[in-house]
mmCIF file of C-alpha atoms and ligand atoms in Angstrom:
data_model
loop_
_atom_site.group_PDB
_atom_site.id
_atom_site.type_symbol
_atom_site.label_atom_id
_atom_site.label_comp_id
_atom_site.label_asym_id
_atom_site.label_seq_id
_atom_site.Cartn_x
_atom_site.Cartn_y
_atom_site.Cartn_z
ATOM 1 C CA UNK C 1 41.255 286.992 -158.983
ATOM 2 C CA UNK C 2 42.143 290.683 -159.375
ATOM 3 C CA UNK C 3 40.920 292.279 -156.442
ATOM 4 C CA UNK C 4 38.434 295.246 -156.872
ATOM 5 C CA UNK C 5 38.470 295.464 -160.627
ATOM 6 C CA UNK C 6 36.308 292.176 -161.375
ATOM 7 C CA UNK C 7 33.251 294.173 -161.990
ATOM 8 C CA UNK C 8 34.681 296.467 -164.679
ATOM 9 C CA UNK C 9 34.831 294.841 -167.886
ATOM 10 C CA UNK C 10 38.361 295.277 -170.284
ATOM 11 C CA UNK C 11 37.649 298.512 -172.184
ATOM 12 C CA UNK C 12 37.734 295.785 -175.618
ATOM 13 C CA UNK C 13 34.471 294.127 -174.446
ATOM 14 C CA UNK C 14 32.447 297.136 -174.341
ATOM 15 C CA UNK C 15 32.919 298.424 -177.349
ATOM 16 C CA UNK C 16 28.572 299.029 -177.447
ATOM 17 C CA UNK C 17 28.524 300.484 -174.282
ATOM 18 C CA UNK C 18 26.364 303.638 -174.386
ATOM 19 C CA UNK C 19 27.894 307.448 -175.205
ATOM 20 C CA UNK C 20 29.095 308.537 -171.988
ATOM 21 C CA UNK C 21 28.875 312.138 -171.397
ATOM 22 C CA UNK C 22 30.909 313.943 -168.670
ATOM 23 C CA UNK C 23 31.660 317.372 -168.178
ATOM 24 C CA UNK C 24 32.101 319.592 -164.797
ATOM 25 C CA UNK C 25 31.319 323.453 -163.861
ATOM 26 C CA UNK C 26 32.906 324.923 -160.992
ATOM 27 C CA UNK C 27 30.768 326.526 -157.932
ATOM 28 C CA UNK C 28 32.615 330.196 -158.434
ATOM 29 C CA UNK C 29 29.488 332.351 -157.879
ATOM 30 C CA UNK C 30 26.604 332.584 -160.421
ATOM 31 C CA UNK C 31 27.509 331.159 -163.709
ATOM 32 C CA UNK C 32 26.591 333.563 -166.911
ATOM 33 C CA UNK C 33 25.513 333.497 -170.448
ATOM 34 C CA UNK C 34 29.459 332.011 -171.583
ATOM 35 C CA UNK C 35 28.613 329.406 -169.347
ATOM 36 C CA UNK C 36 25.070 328.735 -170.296
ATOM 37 C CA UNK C 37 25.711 328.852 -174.247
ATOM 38 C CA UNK C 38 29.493 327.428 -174.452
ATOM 39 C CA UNK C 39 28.530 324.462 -171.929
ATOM 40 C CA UNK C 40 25.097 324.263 -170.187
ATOM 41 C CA UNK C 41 22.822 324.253 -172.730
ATOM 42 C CA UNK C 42 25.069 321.650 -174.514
ATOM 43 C CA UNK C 43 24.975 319.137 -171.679
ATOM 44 C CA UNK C 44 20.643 319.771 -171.522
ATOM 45 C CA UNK C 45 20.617 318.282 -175.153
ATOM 46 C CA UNK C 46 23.445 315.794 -174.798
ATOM 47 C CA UNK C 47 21.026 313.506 -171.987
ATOM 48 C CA UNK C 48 19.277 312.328 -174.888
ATOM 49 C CA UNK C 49 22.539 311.025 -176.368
ATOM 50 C CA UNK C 50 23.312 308.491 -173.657
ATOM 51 C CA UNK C 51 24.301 308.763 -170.111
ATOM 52 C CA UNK C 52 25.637 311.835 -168.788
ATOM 53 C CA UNK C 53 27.108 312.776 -165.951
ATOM 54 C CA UNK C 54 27.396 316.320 -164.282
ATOM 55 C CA UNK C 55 29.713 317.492 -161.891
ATOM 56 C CA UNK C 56 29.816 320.594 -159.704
ATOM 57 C CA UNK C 57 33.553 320.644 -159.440
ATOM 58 C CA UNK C 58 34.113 322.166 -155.687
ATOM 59 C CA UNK C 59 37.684 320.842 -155.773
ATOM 60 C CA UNK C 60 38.490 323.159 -158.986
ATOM 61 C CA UNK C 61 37.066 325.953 -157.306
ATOM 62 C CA UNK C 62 39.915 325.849 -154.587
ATOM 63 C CA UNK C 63 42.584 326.452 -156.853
ATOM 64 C CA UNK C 64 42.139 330.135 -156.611
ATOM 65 C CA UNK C 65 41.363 332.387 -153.845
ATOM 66 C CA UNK C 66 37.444 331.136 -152.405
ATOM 67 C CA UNK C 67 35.448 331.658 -149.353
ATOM 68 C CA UNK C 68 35.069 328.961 -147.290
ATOM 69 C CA UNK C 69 32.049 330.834 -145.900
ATOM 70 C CA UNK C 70 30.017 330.044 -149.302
ATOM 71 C CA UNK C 71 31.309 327.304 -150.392
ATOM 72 C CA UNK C 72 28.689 325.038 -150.056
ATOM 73 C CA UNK C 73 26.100 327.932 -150.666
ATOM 74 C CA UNK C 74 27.506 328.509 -153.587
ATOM 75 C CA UNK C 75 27.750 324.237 -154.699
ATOM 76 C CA UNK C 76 24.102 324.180 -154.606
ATOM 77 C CA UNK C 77 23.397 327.528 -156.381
ATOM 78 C CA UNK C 78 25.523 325.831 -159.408
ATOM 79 C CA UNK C 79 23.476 322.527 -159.097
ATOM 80 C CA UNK C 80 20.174 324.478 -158.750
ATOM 81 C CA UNK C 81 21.318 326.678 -162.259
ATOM 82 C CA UNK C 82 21.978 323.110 -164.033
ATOM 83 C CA UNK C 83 18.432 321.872 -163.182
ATOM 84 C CA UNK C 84 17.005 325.301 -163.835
ATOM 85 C CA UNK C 85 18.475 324.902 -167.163
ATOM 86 C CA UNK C 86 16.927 321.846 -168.055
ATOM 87 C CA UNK C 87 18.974 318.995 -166.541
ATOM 88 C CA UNK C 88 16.754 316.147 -165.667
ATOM 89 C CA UNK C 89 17.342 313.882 -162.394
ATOM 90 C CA UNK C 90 15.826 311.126 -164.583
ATOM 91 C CA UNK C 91 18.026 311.351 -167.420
ATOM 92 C CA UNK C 92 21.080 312.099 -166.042
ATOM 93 C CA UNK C 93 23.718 311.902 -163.207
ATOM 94 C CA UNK C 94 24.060 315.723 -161.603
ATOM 95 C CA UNK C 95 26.627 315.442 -158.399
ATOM 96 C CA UNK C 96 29.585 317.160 -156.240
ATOM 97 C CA UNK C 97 32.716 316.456 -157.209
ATOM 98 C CA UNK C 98 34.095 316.292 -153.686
ATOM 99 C CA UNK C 99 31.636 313.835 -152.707
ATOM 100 C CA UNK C 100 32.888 311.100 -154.659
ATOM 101 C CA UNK C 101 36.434 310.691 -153.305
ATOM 102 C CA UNK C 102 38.088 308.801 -156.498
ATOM 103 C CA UNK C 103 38.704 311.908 -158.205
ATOM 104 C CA UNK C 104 41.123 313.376 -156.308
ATOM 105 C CA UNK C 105 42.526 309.729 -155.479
ATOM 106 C CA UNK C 106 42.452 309.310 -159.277
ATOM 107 C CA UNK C 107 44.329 312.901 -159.904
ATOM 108 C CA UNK C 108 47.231 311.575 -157.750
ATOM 109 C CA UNK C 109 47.598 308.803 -159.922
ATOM 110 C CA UNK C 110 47.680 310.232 -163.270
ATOM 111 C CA UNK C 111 50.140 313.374 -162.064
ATOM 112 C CA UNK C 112 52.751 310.756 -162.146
ATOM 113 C CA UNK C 113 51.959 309.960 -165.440
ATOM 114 C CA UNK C 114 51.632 313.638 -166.640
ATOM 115 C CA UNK C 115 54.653 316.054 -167.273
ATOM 116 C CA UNK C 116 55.489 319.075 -165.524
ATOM 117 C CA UNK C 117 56.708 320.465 -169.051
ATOM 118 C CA UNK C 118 52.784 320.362 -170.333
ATOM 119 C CA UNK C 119 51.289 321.498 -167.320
ATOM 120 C CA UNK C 120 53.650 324.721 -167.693
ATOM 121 C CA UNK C 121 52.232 325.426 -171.547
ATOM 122 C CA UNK C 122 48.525 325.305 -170.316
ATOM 123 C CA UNK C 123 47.247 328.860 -171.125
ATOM 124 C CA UNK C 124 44.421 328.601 -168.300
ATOM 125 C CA UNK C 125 47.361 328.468 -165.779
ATOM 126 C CA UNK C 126 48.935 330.786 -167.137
ATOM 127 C CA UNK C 127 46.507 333.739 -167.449
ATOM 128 C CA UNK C 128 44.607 333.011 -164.105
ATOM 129 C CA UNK C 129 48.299 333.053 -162.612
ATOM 130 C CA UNK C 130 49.510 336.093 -164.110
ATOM 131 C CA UNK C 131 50.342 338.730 -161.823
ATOM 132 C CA UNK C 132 49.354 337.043 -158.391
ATOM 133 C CA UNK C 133 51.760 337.189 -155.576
ATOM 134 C CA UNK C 134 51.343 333.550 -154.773
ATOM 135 C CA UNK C 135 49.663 331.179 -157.477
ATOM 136 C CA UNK C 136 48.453 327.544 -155.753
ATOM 137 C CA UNK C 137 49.860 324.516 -156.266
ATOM 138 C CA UNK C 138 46.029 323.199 -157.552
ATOM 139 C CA UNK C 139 46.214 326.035 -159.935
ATOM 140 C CA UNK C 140 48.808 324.442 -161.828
ATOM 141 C CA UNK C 141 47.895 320.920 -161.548
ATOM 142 C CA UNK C 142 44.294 321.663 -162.107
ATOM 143 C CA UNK C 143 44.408 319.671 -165.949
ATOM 144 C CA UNK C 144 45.223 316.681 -163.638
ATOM 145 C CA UNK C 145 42.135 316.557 -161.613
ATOM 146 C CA UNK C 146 39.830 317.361 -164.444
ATOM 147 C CA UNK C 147 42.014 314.282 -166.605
ATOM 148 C CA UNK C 148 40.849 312.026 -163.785
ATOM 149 C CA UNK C 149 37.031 313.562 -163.836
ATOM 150 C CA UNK C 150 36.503 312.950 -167.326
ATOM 151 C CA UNK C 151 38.656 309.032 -167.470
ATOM 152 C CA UNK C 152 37.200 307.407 -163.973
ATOM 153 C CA UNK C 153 33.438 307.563 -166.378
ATOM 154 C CA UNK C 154 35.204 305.865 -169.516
ATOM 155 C CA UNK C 155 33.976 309.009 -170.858
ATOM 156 C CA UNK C 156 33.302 309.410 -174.738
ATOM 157 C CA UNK C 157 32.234 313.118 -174.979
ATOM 158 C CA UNK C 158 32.932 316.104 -173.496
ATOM 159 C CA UNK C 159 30.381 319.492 -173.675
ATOM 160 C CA UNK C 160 32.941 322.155 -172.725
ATOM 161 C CA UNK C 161 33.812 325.690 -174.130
ATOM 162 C CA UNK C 162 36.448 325.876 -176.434
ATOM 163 C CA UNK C 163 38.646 327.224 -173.572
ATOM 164 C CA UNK C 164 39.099 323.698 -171.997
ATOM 165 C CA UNK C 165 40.153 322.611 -175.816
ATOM 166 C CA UNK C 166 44.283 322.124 -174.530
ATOM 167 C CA UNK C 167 42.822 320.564 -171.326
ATOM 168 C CA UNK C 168 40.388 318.304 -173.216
ATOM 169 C CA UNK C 169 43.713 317.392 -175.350
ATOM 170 C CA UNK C 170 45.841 316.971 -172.360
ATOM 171 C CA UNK C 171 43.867 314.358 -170.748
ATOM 172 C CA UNK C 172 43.568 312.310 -174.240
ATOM 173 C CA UNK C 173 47.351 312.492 -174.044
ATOM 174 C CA UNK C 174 47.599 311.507 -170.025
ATOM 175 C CA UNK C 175 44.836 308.697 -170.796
ATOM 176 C CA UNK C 176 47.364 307.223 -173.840
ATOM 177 C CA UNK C 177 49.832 307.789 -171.532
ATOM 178 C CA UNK C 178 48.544 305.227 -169.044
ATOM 179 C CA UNK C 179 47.465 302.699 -171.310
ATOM 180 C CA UNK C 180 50.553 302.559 -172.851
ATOM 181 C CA UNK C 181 52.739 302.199 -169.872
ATOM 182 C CA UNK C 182 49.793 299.517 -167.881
ATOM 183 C CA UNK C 183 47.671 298.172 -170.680
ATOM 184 C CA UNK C 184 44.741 299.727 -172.240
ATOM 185 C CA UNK C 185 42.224 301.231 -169.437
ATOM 186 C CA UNK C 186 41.181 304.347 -170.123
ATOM 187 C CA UNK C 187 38.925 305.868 -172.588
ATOM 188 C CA UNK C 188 40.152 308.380 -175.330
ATOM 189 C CA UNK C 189 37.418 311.156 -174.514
ATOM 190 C CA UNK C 190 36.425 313.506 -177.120
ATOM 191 C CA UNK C 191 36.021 317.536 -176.975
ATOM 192 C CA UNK C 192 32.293 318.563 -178.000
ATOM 193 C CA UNK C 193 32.776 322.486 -178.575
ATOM 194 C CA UNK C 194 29.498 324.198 -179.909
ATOM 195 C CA UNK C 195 30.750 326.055 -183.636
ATOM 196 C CA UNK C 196 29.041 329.374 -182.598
ATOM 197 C CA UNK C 197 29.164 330.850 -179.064
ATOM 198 C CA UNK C 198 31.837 328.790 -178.406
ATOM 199 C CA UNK C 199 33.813 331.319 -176.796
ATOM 200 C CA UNK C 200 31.582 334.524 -175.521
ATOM 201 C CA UNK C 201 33.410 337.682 -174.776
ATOM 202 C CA UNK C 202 33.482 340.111 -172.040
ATOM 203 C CA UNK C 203 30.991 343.107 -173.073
ATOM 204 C CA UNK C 204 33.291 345.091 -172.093
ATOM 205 C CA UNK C 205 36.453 343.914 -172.787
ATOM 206 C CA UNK C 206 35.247 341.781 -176.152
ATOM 207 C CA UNK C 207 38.894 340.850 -176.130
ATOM 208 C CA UNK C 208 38.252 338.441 -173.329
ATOM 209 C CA UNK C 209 36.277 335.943 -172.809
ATOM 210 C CA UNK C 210 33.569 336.160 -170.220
ATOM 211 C CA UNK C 211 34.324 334.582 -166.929
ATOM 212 C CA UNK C 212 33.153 333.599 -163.357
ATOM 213 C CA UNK C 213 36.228 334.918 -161.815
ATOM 214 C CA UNK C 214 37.884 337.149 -164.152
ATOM 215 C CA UNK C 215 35.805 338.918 -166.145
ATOM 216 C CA UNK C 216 33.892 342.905 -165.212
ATOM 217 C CA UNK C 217 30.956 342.877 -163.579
ATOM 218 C CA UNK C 218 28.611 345.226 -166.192
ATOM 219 C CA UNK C 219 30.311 342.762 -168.873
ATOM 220 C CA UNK C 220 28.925 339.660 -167.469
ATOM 221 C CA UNK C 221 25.572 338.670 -167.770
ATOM 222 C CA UNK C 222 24.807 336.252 -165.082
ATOM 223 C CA UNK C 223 21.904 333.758 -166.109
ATOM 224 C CA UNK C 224 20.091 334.988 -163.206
ATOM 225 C CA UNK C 225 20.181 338.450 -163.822
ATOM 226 C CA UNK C 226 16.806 340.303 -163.281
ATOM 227 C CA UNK C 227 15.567 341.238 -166.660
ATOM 228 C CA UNK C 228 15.969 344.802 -166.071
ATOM 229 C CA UNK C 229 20.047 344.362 -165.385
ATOM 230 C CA UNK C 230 20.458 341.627 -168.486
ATOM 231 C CA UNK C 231 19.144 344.450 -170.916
ATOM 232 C CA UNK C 232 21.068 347.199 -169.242
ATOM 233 C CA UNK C 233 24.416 344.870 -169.469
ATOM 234 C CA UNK C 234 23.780 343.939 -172.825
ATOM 235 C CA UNK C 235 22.743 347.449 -174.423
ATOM 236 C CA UNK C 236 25.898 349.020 -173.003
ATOM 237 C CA UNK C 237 28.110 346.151 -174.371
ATOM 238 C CA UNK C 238 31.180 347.862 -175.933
ATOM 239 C CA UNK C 239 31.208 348.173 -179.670
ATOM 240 C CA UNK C 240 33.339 350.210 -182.482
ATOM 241 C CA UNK C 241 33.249 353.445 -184.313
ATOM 242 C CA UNK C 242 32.041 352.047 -187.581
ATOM 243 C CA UNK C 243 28.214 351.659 -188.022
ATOM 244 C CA UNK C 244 27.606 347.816 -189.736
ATOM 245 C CA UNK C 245 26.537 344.687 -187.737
ATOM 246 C CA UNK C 246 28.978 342.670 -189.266
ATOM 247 C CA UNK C 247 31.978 340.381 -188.010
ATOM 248 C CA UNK C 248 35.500 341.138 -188.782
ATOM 249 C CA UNK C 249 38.388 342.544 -187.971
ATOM 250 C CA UNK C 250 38.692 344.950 -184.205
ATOM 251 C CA UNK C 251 34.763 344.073 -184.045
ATOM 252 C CA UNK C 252 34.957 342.262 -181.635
ATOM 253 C CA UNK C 253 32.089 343.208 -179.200
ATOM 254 C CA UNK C 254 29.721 343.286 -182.483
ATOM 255 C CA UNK C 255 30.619 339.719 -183.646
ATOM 256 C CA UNK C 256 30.093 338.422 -179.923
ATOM 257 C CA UNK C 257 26.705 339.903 -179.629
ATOM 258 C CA UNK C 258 26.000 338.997 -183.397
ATOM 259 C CA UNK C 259 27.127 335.533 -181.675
ATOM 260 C CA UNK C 260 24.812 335.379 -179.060
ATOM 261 C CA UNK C 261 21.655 336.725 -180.780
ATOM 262 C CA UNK C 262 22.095 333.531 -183.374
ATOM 263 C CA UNK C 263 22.148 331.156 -180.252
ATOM 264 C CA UNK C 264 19.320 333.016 -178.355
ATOM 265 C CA UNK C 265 17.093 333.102 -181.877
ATOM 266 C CA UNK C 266 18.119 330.040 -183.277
ATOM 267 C CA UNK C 267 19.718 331.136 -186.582
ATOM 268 C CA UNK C 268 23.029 331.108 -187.786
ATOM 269 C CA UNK C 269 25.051 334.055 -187.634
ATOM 270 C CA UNK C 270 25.474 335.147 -191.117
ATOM 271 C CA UNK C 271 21.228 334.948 -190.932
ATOM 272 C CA UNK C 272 21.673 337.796 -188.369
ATOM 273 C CA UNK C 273 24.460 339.776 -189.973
ATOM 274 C CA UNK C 274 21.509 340.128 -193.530
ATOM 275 C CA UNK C 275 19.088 340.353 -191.116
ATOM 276 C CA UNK C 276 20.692 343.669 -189.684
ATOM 277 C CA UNK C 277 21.764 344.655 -193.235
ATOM 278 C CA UNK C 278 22.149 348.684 -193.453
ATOM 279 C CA UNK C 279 21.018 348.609 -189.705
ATOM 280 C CA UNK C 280 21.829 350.824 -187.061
ATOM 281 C CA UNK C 281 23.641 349.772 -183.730
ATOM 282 C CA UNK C 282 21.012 351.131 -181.582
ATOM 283 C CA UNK C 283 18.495 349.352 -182.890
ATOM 284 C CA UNK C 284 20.750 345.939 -183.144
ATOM 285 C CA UNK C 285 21.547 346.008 -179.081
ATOM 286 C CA UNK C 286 18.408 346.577 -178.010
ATOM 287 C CA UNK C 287 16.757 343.440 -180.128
ATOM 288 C CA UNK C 288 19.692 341.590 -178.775
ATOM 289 C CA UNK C 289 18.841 342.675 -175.284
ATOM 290 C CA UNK C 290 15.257 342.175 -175.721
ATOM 291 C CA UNK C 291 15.966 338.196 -176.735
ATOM 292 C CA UNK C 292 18.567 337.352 -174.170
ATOM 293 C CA UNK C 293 16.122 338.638 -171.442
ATOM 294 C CA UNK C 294 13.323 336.401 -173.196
ATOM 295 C CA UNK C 295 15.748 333.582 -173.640
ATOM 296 C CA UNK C 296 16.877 333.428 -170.097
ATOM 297 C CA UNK C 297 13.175 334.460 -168.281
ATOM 298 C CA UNK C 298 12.259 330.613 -167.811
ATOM 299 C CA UNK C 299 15.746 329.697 -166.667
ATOM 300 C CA UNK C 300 15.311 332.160 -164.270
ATOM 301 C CA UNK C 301 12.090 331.543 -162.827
ATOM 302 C CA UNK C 302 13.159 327.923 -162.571
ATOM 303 C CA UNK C 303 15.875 328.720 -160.490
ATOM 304 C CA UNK C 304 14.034 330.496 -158.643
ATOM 305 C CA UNK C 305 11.608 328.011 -157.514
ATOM 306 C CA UNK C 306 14.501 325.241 -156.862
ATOM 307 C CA UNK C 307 16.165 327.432 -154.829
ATOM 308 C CA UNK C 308 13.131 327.499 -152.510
ATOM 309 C CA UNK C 309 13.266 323.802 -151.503
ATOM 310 C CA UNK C 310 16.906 322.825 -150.807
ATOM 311 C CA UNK C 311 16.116 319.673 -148.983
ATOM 312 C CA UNK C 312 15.088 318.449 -152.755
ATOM 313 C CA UNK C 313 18.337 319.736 -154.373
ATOM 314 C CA UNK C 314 20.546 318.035 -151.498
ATOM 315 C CA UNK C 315 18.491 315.119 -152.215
ATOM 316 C CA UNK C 316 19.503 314.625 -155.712
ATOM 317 C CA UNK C 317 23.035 315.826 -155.221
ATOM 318 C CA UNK C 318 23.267 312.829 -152.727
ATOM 319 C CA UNK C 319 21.745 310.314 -155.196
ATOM 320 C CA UNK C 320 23.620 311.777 -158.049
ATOM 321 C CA UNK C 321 27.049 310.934 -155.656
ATOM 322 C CA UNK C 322 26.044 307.123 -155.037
ATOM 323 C CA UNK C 323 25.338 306.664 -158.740
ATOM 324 C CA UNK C 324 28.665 308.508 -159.812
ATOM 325 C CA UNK C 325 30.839 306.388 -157.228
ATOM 326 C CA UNK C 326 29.910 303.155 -158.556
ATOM 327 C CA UNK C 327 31.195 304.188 -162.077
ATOM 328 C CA UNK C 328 33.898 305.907 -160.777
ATOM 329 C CA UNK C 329 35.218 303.400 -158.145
ATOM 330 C CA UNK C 330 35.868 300.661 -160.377
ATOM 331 C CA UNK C 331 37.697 302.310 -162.374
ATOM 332 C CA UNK C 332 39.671 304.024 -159.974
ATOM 333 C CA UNK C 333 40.392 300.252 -158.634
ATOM 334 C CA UNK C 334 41.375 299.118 -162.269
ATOM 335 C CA UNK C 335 43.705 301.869 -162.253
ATOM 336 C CA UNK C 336 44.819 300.706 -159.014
ATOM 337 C CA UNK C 337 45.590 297.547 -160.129
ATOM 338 C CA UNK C 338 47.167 298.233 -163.329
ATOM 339 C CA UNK C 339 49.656 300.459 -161.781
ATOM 340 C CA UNK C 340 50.375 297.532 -159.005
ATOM 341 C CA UNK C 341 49.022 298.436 -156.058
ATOM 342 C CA UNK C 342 47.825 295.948 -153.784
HETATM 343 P P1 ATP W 401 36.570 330.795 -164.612
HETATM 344 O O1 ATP W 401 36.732 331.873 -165.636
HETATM 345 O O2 ATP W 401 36.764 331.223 -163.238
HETATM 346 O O3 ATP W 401 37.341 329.539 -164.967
HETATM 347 P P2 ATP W 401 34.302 330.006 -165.957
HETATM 348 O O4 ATP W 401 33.413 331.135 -166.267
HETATM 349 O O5 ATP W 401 35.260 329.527 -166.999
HETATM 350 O O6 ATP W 401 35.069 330.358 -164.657
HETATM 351 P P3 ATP W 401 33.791 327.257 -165.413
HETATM 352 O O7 ATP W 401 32.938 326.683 -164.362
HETATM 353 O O8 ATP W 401 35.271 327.137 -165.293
HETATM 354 O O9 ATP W 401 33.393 328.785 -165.509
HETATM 355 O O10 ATP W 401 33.370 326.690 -166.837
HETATM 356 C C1 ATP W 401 32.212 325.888 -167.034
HETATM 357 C C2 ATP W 401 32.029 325.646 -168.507
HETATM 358 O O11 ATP W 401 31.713 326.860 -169.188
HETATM 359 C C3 ATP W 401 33.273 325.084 -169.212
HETATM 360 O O12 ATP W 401 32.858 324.097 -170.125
HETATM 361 C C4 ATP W 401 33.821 326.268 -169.957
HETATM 362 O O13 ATP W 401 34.550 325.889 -171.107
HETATM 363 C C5 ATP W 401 32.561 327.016 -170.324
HETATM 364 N N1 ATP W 401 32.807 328.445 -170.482
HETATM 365 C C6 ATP W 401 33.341 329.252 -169.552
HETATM 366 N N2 ATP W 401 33.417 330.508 -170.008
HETATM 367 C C7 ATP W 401 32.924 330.493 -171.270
HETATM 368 C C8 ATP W 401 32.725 331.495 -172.267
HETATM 369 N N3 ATP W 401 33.054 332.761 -172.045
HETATM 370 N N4 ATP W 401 32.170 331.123 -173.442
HETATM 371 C C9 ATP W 401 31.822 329.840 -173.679
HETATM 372 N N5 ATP W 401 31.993 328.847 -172.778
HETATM 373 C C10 ATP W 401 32.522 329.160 -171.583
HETATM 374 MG MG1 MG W 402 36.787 328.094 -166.428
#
C-alpha cells in the first residue's frame, strides 16, 4: 500500500468533486480598496460557489523587509478585514498560511520542478526588486510558494487581481510540469480576475497600481479608513487638464475612479461615464467620495467590532488551520510519493 497517500483519491475519480476556491492575501499592514475590489469582495461571493479556502499568507509577507514586532498583530488584522468583509466561518476555510506546514514543504518540492529562467521574467519580482540594495532570496522564489498554496487544495479557481495573472499562469505551468514528469496529481487551477476594478491605481500616481507596500500613502485608501480620510483621499485623487469624465488615453486617474464608482454603485462603467455626461470634475469626485465612504462604512464597523474580541478570531484561525491541513497534507504526501520519497 502507498504509504500516506491512500486517503486521496487519483485526481480521475473526482472529476464531481466540488469547485475549490483558494486564494491568499498577505498580512503587510491594512489592506485597501485594490485589495477589497480586485480580490476580497470576489472571494465573499465565491463561498457560495463551493468550498473555499482563505489564506493569510505570513510566509509571503517575509519576502520583503517586515517587522517581526507586528507580525502576528498584523496576521490577525488581515483575518479580522476578511471576516469584516463578509467571509463566513461557516461557509468557508479562513487560516494562516504558516500554520499549516505543507506549504512551504510543498514549495521545496515544486522549485525543483520550476525554472530559474521563468522566475527571472516575473514582473512582481522584478518591480518590488528594483532598486534595493539587497533583494531576498523569497522575493524571487515567491511564485513557488504561492504554486504550492493554490495545488496542495486541488484548487479549481482562483479570485486574485489581475496582477497575480503571470503567477496564476506559472503555477498552471509548474502543476503540468509535475504531472508530466510523476503522473497526473495536481489540479490545473484557473485565474478568476473581476473585468472592472481589476487593477485599481494609485490616486496619485494612476500609473500604478495601488499597493500595501508600494504605493503613497494619500493615494491609498485603506478599507478602514475613517470616513473623513476616505473622502479626503479620494477627492484629491490626481486627475488631468481636460474637463470630461471619460476613459481614454493619459486619463488615467479619471478612468480608475470612473472604475471604482461602477463597483461601489453597482453599474457598469460606461453607465457612469453617460451618467457624468457634460459633468464637471468637482462634482464627479465628490459623488465618488461620498459612495466609497458609504460602501466601505459597514466593513468598517465590522472590523471594528472583531477586532474587540481576539480570543474569537484566534479561535477560527486555529480551526480554519486543522481543516486546511487535512486537505493539504494528503496531497503534500501524494506529491511525496510520486516524486519517490519514502
Ligand atoms: P503588495 O503590493 O505589497 O504585493 P498588495 O496590495 O498587492 O501588496 P496582496 O496581499 O499582495 O496585497 O494582494 C492580495 C490580493 O489583492 C491579490 O489577489 C492581488 O491581486 C489583489 N490586489 C492587490 N492590489 C490590487 C489592486 N491595486 N487592484 C486590484 N487588485 C489588487
Ligand atoms: Mg501583492
Amino acid at each position: 500500500m502507498r504509504m500516506g497517500a491512500k486517503s486521496r483519491p487519483a485526481l480521475a475519480t473526482v472529476a464531481a468533486h466540488m469547485t475549490r476556491i483558494f486564494s491568499g492575501i498577505q498580512p503587510t499592514g491594512q489592506k485597501h480598496l485594490g485589495n477589497y475590489i480586485g480580490a476580497i469582495r470576489h472571494y465573499v461571493t465565491d463561498q457560495d460557489l463551493g468550498e473555499a479556502f482563505y489564506c493569510v499568507v505570513d510566509l509571503h509577507s517575509i519576502s520583503v523587509a517586515y517587522d517581526r514586532d507586528t507580525l502576528a498583530e498584523n496576521t490577525l488584522d488581515t483575518a479580522a478585514t476578511l471576516l469584516a468583509a463578509g467571509l463566513e466561518p461557516d461557509r468557508c476555510t479562513l487560516f494562516v498560511q504558516s500554520h499549516v506546514p505543507a506549504h512551504s514543504e510543498g514549495a521545496w518540492l515544486l522549485g525543483s520542478v520550476a525554472a530559474f529562467g521563468e522566475l527571472s521574467r516575473m514582473t512582481q519580482f522584478k518591480d518590488k526588486g528594483e532598486g534595493r540594495e539587497s533583494v531576498s532570496v523569497d522575493l524571487f522564489t515567491y511564485p513557488v510558494l504561492m504554486a504550492a498554496d493554490i495545488l496542495l487544495y486541488d484548487t479549481d479557481r482562483v479570485p486574485v487581481g489581475d496582477d497575480q495573472r503571470q503567477h496564476l499562469e506559472l503555477a498552471r505551468n509548474i502543476a503540468q510540469r509535475f504531472n508530466s514528469r510523476y503522473g497526473d496529481t495536481l489540479r490545473l487551477p484557473e485565474a478568476a480576475i473581476p473585468s472592472t476594478g481589476g487593477r485599481v491605481m494609485d490616486l496619485q500616481e494612476p500609473t500604478r497600481k495601488m499597493s500595501t507596500t508600494g504605493g503613497t500613502a494619500q493615494g491609498t485608501v485603506l478599507v478602514v479608513d475613517p470616513p473623513e480620510v476616505v473622502a479626503k483621499k479620494v477627492r484629491s485623487a490626481v486627475t488631468d487638464s481636460g474637463r470630461e469624465v471619460r476613459r481614454g488615453e493619459g486619463k488615467e486617474g479619471i478612468a480608475n475612479l470612473i472604475g471604482i464608482l461602477a463597483v461601489a454603485t453597482d453599474r457598469t462603467p460606461e453607465q457612469v461615464e453617460a451618467a457624468y455626461d457634460g459633468q464637471g470634475y468637482g462634482q464627479f469626485k465628490g459623488d465618488v467620495a461620498d459612495a466609497v465612504v458609504e460602501w466601505l462604512r459597514p466593513l468598517r464597523e465590522r472590523y471594528l467590532e472583531l477586532r474587540s474580541d481576539e480570543s474569537e478570531l484566534r479561535a477560527v484561525l486555529a480551526r480554519g488551520a486543522e481543516q486546511a491541513q487535512a486537505v493539504a497534507a494528503p496531497t503534500l504526501a501524494e506529491m511525496r510519493h510520486r516524486m519517490g520519497f519514502r
